[in-house]
Tab-separated table of C-alpha atoms in Angstrom:
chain	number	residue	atom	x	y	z
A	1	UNK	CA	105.876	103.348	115.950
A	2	UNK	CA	103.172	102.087	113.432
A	3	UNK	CA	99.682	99.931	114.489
A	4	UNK	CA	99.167	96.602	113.430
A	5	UNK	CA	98.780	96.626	109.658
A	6	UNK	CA	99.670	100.498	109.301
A	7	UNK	CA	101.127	101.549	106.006
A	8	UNK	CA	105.357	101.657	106.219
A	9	UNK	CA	106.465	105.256	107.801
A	10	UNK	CA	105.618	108.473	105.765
A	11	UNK	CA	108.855	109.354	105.056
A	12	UNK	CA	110.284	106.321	103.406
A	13	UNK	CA	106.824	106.462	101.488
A	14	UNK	CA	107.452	110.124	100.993
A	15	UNK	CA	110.860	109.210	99.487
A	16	UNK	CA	109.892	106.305	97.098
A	17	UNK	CA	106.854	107.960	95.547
A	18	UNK	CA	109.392	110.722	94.391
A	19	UNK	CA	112.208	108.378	93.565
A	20	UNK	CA	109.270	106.260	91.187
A	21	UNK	CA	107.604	109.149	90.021
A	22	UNK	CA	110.450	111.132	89.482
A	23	UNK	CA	108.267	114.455	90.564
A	24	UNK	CA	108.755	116.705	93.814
A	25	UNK	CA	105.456	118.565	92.671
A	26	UNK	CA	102.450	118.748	94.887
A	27	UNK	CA	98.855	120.046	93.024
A	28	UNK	CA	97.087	122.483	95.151
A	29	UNK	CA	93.408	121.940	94.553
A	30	UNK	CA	91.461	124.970	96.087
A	31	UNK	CA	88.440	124.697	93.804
A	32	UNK	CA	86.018	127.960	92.911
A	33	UNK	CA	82.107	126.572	92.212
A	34	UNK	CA	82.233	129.795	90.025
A	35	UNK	CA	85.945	128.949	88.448
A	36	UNK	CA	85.678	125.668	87.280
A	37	UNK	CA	86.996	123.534	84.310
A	38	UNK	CA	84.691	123.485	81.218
A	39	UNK	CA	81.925	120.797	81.419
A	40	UNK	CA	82.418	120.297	84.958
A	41	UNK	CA	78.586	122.013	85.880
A	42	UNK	CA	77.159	119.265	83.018
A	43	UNK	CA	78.012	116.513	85.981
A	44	UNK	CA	75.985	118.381	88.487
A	45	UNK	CA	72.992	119.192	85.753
A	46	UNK	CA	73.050	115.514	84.891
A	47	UNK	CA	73.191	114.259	88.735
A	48	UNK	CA	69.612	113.715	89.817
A	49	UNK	CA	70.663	113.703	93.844
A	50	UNK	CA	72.438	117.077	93.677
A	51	UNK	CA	69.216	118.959	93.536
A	52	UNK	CA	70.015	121.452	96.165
A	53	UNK	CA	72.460	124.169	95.320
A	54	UNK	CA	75.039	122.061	97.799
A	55	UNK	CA	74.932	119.320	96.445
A	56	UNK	CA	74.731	120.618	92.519
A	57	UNK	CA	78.108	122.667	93.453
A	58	UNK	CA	79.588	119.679	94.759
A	59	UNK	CA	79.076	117.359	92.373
A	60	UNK	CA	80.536	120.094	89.929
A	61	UNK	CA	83.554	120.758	92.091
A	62	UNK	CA	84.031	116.748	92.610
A	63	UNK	CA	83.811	116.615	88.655
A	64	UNK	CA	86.685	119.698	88.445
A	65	UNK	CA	89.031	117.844	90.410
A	66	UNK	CA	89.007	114.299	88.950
A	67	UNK	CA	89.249	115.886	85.712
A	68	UNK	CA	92.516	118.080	86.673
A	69	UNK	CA	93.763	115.088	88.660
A	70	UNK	CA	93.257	112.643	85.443
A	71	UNK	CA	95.443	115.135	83.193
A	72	UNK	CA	98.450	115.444	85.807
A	73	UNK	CA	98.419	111.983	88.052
A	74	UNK	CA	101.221	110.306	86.752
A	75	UNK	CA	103.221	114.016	86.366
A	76	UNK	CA	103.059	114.596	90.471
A	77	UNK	CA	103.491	112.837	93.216
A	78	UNK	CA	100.806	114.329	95.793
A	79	UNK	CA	98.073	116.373	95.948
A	80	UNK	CA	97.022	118.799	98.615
A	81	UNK	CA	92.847	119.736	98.388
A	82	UNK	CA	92.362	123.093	100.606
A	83	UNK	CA	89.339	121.539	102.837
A	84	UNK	CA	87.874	124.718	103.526
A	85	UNK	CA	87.477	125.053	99.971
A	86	UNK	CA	85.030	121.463	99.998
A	87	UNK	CA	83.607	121.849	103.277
A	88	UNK	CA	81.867	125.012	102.314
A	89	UNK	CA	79.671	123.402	100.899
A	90	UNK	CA	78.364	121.636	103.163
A	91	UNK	CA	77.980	117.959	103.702
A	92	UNK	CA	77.955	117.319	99.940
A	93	UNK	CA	81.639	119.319	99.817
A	94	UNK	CA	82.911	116.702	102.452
A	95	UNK	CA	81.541	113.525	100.810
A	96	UNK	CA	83.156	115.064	97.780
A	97	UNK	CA	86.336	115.532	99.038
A	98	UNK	CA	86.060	112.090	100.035
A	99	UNK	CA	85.686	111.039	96.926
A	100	UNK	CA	88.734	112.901	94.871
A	101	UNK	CA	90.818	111.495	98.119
A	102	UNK	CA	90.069	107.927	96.777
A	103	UNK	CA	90.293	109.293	93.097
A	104	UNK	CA	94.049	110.885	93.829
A	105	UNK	CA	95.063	107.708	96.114
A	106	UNK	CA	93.742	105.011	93.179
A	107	UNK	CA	96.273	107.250	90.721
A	108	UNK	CA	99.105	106.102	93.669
A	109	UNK	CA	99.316	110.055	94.746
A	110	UNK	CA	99.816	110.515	98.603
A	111	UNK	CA	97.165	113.143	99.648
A	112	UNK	CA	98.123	115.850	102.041
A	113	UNK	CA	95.394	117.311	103.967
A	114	UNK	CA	95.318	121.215	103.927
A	115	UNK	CA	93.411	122.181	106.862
A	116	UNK	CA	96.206	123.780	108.963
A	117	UNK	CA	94.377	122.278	112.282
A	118	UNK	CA	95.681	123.138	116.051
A	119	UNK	CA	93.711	123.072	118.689
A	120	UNK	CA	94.333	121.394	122.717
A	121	UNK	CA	94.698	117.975	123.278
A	122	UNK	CA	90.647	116.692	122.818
A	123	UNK	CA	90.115	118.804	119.913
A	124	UNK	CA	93.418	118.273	118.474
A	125	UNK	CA	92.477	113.890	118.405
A	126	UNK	CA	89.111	114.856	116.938
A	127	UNK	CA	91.141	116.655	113.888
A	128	UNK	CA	93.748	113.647	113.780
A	129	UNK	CA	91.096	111.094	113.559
A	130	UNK	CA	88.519	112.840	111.310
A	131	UNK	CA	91.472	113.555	108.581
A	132	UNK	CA	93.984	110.650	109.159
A	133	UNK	CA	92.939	107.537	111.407
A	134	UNK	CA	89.657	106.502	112.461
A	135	UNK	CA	86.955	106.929	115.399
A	136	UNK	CA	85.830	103.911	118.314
A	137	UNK	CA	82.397	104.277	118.838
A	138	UNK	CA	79.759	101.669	120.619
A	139	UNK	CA	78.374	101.572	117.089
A	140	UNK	CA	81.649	100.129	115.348
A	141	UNK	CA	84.843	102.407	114.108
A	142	UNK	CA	84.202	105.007	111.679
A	143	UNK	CA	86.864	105.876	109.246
A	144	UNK	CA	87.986	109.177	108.591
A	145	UNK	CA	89.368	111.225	105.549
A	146	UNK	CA	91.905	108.473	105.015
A	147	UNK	CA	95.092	111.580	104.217
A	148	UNK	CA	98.099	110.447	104.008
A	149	UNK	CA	99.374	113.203	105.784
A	150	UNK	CA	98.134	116.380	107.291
A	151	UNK	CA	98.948	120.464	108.158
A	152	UNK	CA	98.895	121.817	111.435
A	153	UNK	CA	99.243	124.996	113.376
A	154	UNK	CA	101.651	124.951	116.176
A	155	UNK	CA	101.222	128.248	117.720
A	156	UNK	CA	98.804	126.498	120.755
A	157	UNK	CA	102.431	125.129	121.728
A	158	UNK	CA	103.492	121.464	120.748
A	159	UNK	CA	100.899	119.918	123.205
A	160	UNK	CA	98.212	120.180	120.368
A	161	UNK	CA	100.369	118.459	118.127
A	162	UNK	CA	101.508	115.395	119.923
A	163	UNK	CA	97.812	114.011	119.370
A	164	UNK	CA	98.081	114.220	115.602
A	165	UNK	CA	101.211	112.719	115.432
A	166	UNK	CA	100.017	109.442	117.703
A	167	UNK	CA	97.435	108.966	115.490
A	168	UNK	CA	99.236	109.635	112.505
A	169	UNK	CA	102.286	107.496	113.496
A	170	UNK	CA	99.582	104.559	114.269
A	171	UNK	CA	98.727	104.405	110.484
A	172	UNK	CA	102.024	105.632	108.741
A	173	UNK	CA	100.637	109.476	107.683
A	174	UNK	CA	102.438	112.577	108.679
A	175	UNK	CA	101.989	115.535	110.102
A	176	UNK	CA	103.281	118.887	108.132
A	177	UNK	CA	103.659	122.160	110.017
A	178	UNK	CA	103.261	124.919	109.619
A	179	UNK	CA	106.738	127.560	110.081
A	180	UNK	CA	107.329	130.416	107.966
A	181	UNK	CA	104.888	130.611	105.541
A	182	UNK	CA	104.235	132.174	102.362
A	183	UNK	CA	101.877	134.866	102.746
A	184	UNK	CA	102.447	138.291	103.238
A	185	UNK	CA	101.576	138.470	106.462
A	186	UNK	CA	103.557	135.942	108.300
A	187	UNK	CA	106.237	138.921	108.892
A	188	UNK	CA	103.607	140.318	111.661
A	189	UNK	CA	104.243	137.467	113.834
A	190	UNK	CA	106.905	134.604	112.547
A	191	UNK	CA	109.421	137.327	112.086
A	192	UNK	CA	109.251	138.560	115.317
A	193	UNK	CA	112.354	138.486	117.289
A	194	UNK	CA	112.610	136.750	120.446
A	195	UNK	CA	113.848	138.291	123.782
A	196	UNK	CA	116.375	134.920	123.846
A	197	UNK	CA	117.511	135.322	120.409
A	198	UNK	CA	116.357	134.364	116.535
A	199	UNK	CA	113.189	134.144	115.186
A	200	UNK	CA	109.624	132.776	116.351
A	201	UNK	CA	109.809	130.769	112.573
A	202	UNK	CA	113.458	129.377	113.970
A	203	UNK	CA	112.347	128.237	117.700
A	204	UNK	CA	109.273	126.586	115.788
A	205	UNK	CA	111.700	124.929	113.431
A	206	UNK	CA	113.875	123.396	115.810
A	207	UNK	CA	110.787	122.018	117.491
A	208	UNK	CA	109.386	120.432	114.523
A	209	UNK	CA	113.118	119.033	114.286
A	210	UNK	CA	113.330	117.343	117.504
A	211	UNK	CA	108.929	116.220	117.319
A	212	UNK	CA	110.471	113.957	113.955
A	213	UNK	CA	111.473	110.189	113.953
A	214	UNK	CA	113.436	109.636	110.605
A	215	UNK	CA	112.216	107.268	108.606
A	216	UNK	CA	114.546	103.748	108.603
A	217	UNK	CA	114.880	103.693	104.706
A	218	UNK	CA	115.292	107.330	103.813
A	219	UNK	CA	115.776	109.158	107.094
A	220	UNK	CA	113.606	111.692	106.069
A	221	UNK	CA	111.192	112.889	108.989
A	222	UNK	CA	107.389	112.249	109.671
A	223	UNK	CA	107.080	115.891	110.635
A	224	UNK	CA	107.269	117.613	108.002
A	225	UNK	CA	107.057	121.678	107.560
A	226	UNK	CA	105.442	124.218	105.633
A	227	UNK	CA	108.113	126.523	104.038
A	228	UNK	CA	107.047	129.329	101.626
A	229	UNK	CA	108.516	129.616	98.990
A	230	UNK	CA	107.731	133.313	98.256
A	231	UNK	CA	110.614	134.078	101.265
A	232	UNK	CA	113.532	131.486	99.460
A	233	UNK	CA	116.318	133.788	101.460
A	234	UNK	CA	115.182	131.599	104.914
A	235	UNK	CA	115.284	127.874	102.974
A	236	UNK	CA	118.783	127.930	103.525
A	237	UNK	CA	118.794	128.747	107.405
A	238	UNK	CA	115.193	126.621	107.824
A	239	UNK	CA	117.293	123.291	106.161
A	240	UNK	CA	120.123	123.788	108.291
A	241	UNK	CA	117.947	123.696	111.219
A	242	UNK	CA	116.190	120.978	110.028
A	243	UNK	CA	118.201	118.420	108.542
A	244	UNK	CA	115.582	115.438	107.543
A	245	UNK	CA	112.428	117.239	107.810
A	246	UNK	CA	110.670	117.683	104.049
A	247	UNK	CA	109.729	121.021	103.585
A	248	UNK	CA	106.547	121.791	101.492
A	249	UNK	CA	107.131	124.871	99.519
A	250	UNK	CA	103.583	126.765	99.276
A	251	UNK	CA	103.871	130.140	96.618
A	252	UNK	CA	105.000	128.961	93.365
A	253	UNK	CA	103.227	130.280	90.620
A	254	UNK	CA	100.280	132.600	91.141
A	255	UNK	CA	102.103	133.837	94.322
A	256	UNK	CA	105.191	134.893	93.122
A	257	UNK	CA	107.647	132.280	94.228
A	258	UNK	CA	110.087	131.050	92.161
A	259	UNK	CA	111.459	127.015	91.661
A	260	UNK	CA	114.873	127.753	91.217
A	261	UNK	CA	115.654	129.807	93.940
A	262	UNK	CA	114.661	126.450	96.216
A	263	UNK	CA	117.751	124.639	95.683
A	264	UNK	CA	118.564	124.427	99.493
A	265	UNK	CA	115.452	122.465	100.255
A	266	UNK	CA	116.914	119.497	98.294
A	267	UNK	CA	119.891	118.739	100.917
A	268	UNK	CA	118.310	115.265	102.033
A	269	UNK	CA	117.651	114.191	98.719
A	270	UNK	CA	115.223	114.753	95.996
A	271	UNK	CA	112.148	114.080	98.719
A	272	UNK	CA	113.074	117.099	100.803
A	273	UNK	CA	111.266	119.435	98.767
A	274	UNK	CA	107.359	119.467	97.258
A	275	UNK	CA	106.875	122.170	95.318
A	276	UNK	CA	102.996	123.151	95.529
A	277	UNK	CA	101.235	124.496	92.263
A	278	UNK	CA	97.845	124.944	92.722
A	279	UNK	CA	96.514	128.178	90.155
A	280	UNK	CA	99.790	127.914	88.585
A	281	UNK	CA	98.589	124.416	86.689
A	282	UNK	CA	94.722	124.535	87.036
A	283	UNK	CA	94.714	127.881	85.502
A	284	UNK	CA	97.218	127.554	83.346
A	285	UNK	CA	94.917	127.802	80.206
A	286	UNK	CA	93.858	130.924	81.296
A	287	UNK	CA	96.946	132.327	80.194
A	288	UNK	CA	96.624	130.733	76.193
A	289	UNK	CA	93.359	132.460	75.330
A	290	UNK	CA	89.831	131.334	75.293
A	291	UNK	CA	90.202	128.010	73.180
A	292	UNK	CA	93.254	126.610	75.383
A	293	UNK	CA	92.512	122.774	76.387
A	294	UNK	CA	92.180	123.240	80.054
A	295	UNK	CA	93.891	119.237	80.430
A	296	UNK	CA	96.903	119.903	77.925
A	297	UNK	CA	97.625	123.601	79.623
A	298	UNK	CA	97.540	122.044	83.010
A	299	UNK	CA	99.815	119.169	82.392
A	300	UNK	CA	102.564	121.024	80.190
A	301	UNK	CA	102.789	123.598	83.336
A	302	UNK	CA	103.466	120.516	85.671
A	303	UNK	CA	105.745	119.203	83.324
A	304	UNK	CA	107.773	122.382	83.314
A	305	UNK	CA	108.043	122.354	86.977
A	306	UNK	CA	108.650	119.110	87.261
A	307	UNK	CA	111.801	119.482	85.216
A	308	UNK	CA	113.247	122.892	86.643
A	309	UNK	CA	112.462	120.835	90.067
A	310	UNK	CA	113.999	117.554	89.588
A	311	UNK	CA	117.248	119.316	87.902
A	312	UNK	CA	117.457	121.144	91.530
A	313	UNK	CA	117.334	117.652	93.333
C-alpha cells in the first residue's frame, strides 16, 4: 500500500524502534515562550533574524526543544510536539517546528504529529499533505512537515479520515485517532450511550479497527488510537476491541494517570502501548528546587518510566 520509495509500513517501524530502543515512551513537547528551559531566551537574544517578538519566541522555543530532546533521545522512542503550541507563533513557530522535526528524526525518534485534524474530504488532504506527504503544484512539489505519523478527529464520520490515511499509507506514516481520551471532559460526549447499544468511544473503536492494515512484520496496525490513560478501567475493553491497533496513552504524569495500571495495552507486544510524558519529564526539575539541572531531572523521569513501562510489556 506504500508509493515508490516510501518508508516500510508504520507499524513494523512502530515495532522495531521499540524493540531497538527498548522504550514505549513518547515526549510530549507543548512548549510555554514564558516556561522555558534555562538559557533557552540567550538563543533568541543572540539570533540577529528573530528581531520581531515571533520570531525571538521561536527561536527560544526551537532552542527549548532541542535541548530537552538532546537529554532524552536515546531514552524514548518518539516524540509528539503539540502544533498549536508552535504555530502560535506564527510563521517563525512553523519553521521551528520544522526544525526540532528534523532534530528528533536525526536522533532516529519517529515524530507523531499532535494536531488532532478532521475535517471533509478537501480539507482533510490539505491536513494529510501539509503534516505527512507532500503538495503537486505547477511550481514543483512542496514537502510538508515530514511526521511520521499523525492525530485525527473522527467525529466528521470516517470519510475525513480516509484522505489522511491514502496519503499516509503512500509514504509509510500513520494515522492515530482519536477515541476516548484523557481529559475530563470526554465523558460529555464519548461516554454517551448509543440507542443500538455501547458506547460512542466503542463504535469509534471498532471503526478504527476495521480502517487498519496490519503491518506484515509485526501485525500491528497503521491506525493507531488515542487512549487516555487517566480512564485505565476502558484499556482493557478498548484492546479487546482492537486487537493490533497501538494505543497512545495521553495523561501520565501531570494529569494524573498512572503507568502501571496500563498493563492491558501491551497485549500485541511491547509496541502496543506509548506512554506520553510531556510536563511529567520537561518539568521534572521543577519538583527538585531551584538549582535542579533541567537535562539530568528530565532524563532520570524518562528513565523511570521507561522501566515501570517496559516491565509491563
Amino acid at each position: 500500500m506504500t508509493g515508490p520509495g516510501a518508508r516500510p509500513h508504520f507499524g513494523d517501524r512502530l515495532a522495531a524502534a521499540v524493540t531497538a530502543r527498548h522504550s514505549q515512551i513518547v515526549l510530549g513537547l507543548d512548549p510555554d515562550p514564558a516556561r522555558l528551559w534555562p538559557g533557552a531566551g540567550d538563543a533568541a537574544a543572540g539570533a540577529g533574524h528573530t528581531r520581531t517578538p515571533a520570531g525571538a519566541a521561536a527561536a527560544a522555543v526551537e532552542a527549548h526543544c532541542r535541548a530537552v530532546l538532546d537529554a532524552v533521545a536515546d531514552v524514548v522512542v518518539a516524540v509528539k510536539p503539540q502544533l498549536a503550541c508552535f504555530e502560535r507563533l506564527g510563521a517563525p513557530g512553523r519553521a521551528a517546528l520544522g526544525r526540532v522535526t528534523e532534530h528528533a528524526q536525526a536522533a532516529g525518534l519517529l515524530v507523531l504529529a499532535d494536531a488532532k485534524r478532521g475535517d471533509i474530504d478537501v480539507s482533510a488532504l490539505a491536513y494529510a499533505q501539509s503534516l505527512l506527504g507532500t503538495t503537486a503544484t505547477p511550481f514543483g512539489e512542496v514537502a510538508g512537515l515530514g511526521a511520521d505519523a499523525m492525530t485525527a478527529s473522527p467525529y466528521m464520520g470516517t470519510d475525513t479520515i480516509a484522505p489522511l490515511l491514502r496519503t499516509a499509507r503512500a509514504v509509510g506514516a500513520g494515522v492515530i485517532v482519536l477515541v476516548r481520551t484523557s481529559n475530563p471532559g470526554a465523558a460529555d460526549f464519548e461516554d454517551l450511550e448509543l440507542a443500538s447499544g455501547g458506547t460512542v468511544w466503542e463504535e469509534v473503536a471498532r471503526r478504527v479497527d476495521a480502517l487498519g492494515e496490519p503491518g506484515p512484520e509485526s501485525g500491528l496496525s497503521d491506525v493507531g488510537a488515542v487512549v487516555g490513560a487517566t480512564a485505565p478501567q476502558h484499556v482493557a475493553r478498548l484492546r479487546a476491541i482492537m486487537p493490533s491497533t497501538p494505543f497512545l496513552l495521553p495523561g501520565v504524569g501531570a494529569q494524573g494517570g498512572r503507568v502501571e495500571d496500563l498493563a492491558p495495552a501491551f497485549a500485541p507486544g511491547p509496541a502496543g502501548g506509548l506512554i506520553t510524558a510531556s510536563r511529567s519529564i520537561v518539568r521534572a526539575h521543577e519538583a527538585d528546587g531551584a538549582s535542579a539541572d533541567p537535562a539530568a531531572a528530565a532524563r532520570a523521569e524518562a528513565e523511570r518510566l521507561r522501566a515501570v513501562a517496559w516491565g509491563l510489556a
